[in-house]
CSV table of C-alpha atoms and ligand atoms in Angstrom, one decimal:
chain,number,residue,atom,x,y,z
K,11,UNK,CA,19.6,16.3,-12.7
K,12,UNK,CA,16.2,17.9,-11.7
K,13,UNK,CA,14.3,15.2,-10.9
K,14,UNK,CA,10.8,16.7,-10.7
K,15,UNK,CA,11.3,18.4,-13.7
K,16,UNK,CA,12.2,15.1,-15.4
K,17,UNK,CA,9.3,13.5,-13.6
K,18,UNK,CA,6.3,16.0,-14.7
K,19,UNK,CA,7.9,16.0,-18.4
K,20,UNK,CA,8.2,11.4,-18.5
K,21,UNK,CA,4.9,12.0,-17.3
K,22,UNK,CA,3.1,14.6,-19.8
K,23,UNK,CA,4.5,13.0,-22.2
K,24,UNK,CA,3.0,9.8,-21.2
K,25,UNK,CA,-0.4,10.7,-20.6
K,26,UNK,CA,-0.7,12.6,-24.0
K,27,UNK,CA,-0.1,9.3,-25.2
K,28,UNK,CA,-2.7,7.7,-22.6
K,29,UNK,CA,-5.6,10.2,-23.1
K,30,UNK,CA,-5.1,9.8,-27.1
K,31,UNK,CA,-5.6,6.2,-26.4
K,32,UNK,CA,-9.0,6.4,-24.8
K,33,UNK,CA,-10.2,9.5,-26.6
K,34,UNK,CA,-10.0,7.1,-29.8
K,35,UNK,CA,-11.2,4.0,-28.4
K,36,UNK,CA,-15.1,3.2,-30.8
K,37,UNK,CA,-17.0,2.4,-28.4
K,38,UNK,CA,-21.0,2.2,-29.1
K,39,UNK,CA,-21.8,2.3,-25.5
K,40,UNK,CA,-21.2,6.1,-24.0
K,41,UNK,CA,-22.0,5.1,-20.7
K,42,UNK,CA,-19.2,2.5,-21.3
K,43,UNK,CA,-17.0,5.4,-22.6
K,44,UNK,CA,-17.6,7.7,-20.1
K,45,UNK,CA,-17.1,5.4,-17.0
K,46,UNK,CA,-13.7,3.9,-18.7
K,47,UNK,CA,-12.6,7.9,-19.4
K,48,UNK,CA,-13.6,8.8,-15.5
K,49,UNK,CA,-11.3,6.3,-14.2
K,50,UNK,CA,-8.4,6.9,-16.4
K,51,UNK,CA,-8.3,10.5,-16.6
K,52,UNK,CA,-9.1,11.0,-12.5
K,53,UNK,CA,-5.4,12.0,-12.1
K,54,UNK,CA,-2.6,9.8,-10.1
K,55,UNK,CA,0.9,10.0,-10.1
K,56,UNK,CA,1.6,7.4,-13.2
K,57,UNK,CA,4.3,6.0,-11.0
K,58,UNK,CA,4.6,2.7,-12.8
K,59,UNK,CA,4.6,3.8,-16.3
K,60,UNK,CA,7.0,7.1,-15.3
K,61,UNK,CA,9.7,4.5,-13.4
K,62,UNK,CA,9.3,1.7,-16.1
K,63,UNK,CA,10.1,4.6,-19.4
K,64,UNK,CA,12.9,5.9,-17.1
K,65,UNK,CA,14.1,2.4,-16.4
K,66,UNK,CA,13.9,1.8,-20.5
K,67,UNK,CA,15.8,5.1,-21.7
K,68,UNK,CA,18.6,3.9,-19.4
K,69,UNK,CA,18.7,0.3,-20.8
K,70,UNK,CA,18.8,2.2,-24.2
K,71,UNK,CA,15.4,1.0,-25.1
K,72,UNK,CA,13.8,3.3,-27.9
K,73,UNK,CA,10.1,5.0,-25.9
K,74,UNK,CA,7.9,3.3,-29.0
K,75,UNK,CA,9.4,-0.2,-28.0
K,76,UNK,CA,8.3,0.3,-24.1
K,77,UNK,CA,5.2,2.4,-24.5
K,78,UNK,CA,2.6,-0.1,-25.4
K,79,UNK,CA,3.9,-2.0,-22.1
K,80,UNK,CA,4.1,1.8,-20.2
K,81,UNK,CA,0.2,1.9,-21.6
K,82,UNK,CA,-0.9,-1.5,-20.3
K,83,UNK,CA,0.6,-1.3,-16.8
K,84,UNK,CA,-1.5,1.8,-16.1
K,85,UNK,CA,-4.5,0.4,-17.3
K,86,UNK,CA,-4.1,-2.5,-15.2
K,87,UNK,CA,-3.1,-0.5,-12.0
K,88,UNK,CA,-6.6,1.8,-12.7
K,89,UNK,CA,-8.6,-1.2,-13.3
K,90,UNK,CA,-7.3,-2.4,-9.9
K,91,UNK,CA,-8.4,0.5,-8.0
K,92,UNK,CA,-11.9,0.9,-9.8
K,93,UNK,CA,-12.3,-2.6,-8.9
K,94,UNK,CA,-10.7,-2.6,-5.0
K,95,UNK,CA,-12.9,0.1,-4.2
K,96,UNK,CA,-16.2,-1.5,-4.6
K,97,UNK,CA,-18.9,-2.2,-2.0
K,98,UNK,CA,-17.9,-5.7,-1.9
K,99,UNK,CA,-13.3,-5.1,-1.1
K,100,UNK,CA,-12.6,-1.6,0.4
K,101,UNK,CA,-16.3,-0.2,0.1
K,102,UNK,CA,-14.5,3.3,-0.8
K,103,UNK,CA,-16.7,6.8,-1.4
K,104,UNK,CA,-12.9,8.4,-2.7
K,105,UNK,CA,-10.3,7.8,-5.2
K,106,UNK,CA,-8.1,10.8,-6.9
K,107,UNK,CA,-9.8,13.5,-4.7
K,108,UNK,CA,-12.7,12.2,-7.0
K,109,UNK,CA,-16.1,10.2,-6.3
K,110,UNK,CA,-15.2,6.2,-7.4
K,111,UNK,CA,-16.4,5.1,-10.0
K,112,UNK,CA,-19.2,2.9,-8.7
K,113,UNK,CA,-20.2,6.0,-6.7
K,114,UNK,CA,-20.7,8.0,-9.9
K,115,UNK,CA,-21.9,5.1,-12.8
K,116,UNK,CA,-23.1,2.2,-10.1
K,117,UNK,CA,-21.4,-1.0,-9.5
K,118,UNK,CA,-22.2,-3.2,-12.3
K,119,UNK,CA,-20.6,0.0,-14.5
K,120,UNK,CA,-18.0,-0.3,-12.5
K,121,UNK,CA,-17.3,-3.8,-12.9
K,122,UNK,CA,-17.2,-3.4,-16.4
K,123,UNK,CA,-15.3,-0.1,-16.6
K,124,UNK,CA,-12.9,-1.8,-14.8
K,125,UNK,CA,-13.2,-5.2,-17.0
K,126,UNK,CA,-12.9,-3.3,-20.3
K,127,UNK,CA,-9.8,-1.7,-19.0
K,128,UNK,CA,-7.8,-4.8,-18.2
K,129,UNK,CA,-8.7,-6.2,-21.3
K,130,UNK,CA,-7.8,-2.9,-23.5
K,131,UNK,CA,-4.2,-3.2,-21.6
K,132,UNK,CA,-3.4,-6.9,-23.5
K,133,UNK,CA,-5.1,-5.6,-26.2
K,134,UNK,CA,-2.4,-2.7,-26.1
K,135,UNK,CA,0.1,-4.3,-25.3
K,136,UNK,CA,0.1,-7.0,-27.7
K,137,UNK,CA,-0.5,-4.4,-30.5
K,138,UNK,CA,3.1,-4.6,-33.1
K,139,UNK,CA,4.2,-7.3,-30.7
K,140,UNK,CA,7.5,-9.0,-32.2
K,141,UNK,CA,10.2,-11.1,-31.6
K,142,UNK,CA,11.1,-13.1,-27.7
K,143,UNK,CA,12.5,-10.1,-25.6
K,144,UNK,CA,8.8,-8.7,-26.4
K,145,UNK,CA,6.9,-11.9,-25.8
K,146,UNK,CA,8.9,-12.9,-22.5
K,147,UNK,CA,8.4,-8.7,-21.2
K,148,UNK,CA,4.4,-9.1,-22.1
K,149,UNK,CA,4.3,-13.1,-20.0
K,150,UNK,CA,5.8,-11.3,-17.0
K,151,UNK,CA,3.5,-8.3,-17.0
K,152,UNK,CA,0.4,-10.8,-17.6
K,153,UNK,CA,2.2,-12.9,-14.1
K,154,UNK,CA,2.7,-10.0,-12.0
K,155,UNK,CA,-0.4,-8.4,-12.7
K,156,UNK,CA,-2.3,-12.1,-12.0
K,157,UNK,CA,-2.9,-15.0,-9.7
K,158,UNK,CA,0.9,-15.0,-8.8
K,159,UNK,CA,1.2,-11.7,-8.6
K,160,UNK,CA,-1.4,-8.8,-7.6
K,161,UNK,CA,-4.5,-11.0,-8.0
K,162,UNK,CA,-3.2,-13.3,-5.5
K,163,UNK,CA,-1.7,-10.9,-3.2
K,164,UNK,CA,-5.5,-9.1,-3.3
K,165,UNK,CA,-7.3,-12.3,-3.0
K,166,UNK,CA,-5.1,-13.6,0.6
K,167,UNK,CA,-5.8,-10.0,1.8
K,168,UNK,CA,-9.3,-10.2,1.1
K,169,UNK,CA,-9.9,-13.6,2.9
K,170,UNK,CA,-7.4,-12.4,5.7
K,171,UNK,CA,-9.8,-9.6,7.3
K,172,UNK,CA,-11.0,-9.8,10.3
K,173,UNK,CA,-8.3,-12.7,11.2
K,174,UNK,CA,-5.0,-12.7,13.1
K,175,UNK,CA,-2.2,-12.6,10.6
K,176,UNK,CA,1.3,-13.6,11.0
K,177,UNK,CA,4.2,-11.2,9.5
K,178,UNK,CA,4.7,-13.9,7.0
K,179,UNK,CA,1.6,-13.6,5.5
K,180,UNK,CA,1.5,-9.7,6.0
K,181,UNK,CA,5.1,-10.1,3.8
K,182,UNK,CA,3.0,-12.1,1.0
K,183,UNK,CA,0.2,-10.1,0.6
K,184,UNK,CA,2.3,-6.5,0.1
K,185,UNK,CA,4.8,-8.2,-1.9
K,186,UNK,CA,2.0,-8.9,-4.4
K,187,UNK,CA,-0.8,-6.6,-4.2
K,188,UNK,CA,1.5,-3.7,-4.4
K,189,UNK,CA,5.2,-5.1,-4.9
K,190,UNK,CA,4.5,-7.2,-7.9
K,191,UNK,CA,3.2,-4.5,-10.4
K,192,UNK,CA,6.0,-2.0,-9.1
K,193,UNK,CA,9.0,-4.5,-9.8
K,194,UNK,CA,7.1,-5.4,-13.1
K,195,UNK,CA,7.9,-2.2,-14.3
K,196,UNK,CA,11.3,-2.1,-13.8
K,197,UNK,CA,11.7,-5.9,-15.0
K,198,UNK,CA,9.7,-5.2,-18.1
K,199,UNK,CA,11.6,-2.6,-19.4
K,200,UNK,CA,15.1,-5.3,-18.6
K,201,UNK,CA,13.1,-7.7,-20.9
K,202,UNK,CA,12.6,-5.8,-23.7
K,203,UNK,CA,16.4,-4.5,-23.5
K,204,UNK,CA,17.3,-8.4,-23.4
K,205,UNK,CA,17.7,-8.7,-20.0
K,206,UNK,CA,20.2,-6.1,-19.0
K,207,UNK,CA,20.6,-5.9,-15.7
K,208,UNK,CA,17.8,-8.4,-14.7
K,209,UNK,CA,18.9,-9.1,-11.2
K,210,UNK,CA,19.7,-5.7,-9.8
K,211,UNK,CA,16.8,-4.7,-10.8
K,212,UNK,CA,14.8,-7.5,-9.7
K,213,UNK,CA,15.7,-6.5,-6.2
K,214,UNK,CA,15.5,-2.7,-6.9
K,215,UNK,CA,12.2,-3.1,-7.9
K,216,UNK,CA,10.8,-5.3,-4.6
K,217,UNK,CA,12.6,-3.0,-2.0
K,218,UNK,CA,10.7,0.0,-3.7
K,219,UNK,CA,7.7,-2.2,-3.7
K,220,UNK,CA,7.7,-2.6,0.0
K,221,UNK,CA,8.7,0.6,0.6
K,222,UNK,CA,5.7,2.5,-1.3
K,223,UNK,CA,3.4,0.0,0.4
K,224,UNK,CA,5.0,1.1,4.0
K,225,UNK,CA,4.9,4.6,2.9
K,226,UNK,CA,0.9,4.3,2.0
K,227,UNK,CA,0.3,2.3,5.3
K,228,UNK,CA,2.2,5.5,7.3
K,229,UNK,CA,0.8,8.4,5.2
K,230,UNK,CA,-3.2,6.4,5.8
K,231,UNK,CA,-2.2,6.3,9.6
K,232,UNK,CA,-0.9,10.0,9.7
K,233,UNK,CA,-2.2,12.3,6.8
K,234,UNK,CA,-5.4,13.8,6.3
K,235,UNK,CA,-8.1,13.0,3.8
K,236,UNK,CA,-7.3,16.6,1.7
K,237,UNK,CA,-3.8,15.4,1.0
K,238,UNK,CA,-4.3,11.9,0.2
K,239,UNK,CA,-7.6,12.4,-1.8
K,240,UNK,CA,-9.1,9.7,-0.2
K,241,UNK,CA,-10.5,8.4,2.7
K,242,UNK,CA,-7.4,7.8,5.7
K,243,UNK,CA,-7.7,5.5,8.9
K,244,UNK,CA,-9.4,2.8,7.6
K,245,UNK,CA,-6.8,0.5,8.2
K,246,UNK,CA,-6.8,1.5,12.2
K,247,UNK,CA,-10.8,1.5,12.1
K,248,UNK,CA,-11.0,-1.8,10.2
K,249,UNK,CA,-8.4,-3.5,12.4
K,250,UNK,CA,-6.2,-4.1,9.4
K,251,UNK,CA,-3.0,-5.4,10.1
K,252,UNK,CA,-0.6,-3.0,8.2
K,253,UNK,CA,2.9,-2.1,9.0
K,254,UNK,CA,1.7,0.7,11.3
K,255,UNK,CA,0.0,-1.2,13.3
K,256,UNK,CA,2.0,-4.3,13.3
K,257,UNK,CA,5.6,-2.4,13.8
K,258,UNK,CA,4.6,1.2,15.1
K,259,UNK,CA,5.3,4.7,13.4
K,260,UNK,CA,8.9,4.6,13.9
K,261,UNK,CA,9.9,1.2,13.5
K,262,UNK,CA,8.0,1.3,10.0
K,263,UNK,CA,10.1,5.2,9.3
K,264,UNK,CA,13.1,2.3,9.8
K,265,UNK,CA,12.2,-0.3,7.7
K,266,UNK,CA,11.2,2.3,4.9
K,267,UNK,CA,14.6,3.9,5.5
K,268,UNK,CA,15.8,0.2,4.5
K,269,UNK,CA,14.1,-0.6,1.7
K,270,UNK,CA,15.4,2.4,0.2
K,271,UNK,CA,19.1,1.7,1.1
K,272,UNK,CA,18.6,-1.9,-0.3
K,273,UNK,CA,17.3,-0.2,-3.6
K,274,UNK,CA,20.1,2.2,-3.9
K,275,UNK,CA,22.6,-0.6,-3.6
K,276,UNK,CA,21.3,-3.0,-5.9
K,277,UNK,CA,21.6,-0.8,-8.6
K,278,UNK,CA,24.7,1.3,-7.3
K,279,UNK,CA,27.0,-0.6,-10.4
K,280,UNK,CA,24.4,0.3,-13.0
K,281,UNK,CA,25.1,3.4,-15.7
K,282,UNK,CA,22.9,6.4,-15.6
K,283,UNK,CA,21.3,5.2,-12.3
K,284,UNK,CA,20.7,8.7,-11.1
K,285,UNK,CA,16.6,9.0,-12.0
K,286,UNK,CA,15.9,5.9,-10.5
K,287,UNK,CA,17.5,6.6,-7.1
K,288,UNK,CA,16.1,9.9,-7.1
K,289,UNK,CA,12.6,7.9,-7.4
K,290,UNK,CA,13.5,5.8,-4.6
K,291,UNK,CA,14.0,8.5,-2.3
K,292,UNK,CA,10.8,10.4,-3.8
K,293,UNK,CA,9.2,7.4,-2.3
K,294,UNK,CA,10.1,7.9,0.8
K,295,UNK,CA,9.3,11.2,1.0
K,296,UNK,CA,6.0,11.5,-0.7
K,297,UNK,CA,3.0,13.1,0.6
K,298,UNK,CA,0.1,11.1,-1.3
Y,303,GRG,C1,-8.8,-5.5,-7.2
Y,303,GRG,C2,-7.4,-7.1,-8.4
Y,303,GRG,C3,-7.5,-6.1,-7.5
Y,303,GRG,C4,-6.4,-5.6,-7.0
Y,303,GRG,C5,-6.3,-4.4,-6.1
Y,303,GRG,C6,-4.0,-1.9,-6.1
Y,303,GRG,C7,-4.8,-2.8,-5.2
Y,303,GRG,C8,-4.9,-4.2,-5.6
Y,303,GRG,C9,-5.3,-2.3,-4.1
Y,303,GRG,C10,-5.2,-0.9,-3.7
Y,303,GRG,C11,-5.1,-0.9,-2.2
Y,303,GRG,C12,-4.0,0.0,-1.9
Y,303,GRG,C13,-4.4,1.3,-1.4
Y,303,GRG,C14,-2.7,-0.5,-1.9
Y,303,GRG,C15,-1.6,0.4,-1.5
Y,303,GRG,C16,-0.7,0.8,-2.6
Y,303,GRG,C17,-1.3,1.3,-3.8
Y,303,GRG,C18,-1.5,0.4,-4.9
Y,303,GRG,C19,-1.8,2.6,-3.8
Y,303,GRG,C20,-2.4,3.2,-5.0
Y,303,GRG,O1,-1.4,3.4,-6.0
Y,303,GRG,P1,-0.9,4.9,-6.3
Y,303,GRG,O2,-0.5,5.6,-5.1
Y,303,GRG,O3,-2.2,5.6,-6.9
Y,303,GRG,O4,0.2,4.8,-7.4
Y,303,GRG,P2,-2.3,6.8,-7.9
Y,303,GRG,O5,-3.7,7.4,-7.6
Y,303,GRG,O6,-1.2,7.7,-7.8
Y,303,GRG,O7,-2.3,6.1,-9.3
């Protein structure tokens, strides 16, 4: 299998579907529009909807059954950054290689960009929404995305700065400000398939979590601005306890290294594995 081939195809394919989305959206306020467009169409790698439409087609889930949720869970994660960047969380000038969004429309745009996003995801994914597997899938992308999921992992991170934080609480807040939406995709696609697999891919999904949250802490502490598109060593400059700083360089190479070996055997007994351990591994060795 050529796995970046079969990632920049899921992909295209996905955000044809995306751009349609927005392009059609009526919306009397062009301002509105435009700020919603910025964000959406500013690029990214569409890791969540690519793993959770790779995760579907190998639970034999037809793409029109999964793509309203594929849809949603981007939204959500662009809302999210529009959102984390502002003056008043990570205060950041950079997103995408591009100027955020409150940088280029203001921040009360931006709140609202953002606002109109998360709402358009329900709205999307609720659209030709049928029978339990559907209804169960949409309740645990609504939870992971929310107060027990990347809400909550966000809001503990927020009132953590500046404070000394114990592992444990380090552990909470990745596991749900990153880790949540990430094994969302996976577990969504298992709903709407009626479950298959639920458990493997339950821990598949939080070992990838963590490890593309240990990945983003190393590549902040040791890449440059150019490649990530975005501003790097904050989290040294703000103090922020990250993996880096709380393990090192090469004990957090380790625990990555982990993570991915826990992924890869959680999901060694399903069929037609193959993308999704190729995507584990892209993890590790991504550049941005
Ligand atoms: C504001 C409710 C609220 C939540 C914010 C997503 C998030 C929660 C904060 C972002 C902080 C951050 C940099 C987390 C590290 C992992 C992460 C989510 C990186 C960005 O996701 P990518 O790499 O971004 O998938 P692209 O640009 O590729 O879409």
């Amino acid at each position: 299998m050529n796995f970046n081939a079969k990632y920049e195809e899921t992909k295209k394919y996905f955000e044809e579907k995306l751009y349609s989305l927005i392009d059609n959206l009526s919306i009397s306020d062009e301002t509105l529009k435009t700020a919603m467009a910025y964000s959406v169409k500013a690029g990214g790698k569409r890791f969540r909807p690519v793993l959770m439409i790779e995760t579907a087609k190998m639970l034999e889930v037809n793409i029109e059954d999964i793509m309203p949720f594929a849809l949603a869970i981007e939204l959500i994660h662009t809302y999210s950054l529009i959102h984390d960047d502002l003056p008043c969380m990570d205060n950041d000038d950079f997103r995408r290689g591009k100027p955020t969004s409150h940088k280029v429309f203001g921040e009360a745009l931006a709140v609202l960009a953002g606002d109109a996003l998360l709402n358009l995801a329900y709205e999307t994914m609720l659209r030709g929404i049928g029978g339990i597997y559907k209804v169960n899938a949409s309740r645990l992308l609504s939870r992971f995305a929310g107060y027990q999921g990347m809400i909550g992992g966000q809001a503990t991170d927020v009132l953590s700065e500046g404070k000394a934080l114990d592992e444990e609480t380090l552990n909470y807040i990745h596991q749900n400000k990153t880790g949540k939406l990430i094994t969302a995709a996976v577990l969504v696609a298992s709903c709407v398939s009626g479950d298959k697999y639920i458990n493997e891919l339950r821990t598949y999904g939080e070992n990838i979590g963590l490890l593309f949250q240990i990945t983003d802490d190393i590549l902040d502490a040791l890449s440059t601005s150019n490649e990530l598109g975005k501003t790097v060593g904050k989290d040294e400059k703000a103090k922020k306890l990250t993996f880096v700083t709380l393990y090192g360089i090469e004990k957090s190479k380790q625990m990555a290294q982990d993570c991915l070996n826990n992924a890869i055997n959680a999901i060694s007994d399903v069929d037609d594995n193959e993308f999704l351990i190729e995507l584990a591994k892209y993890i590790l060795d991504r550049k941005s």
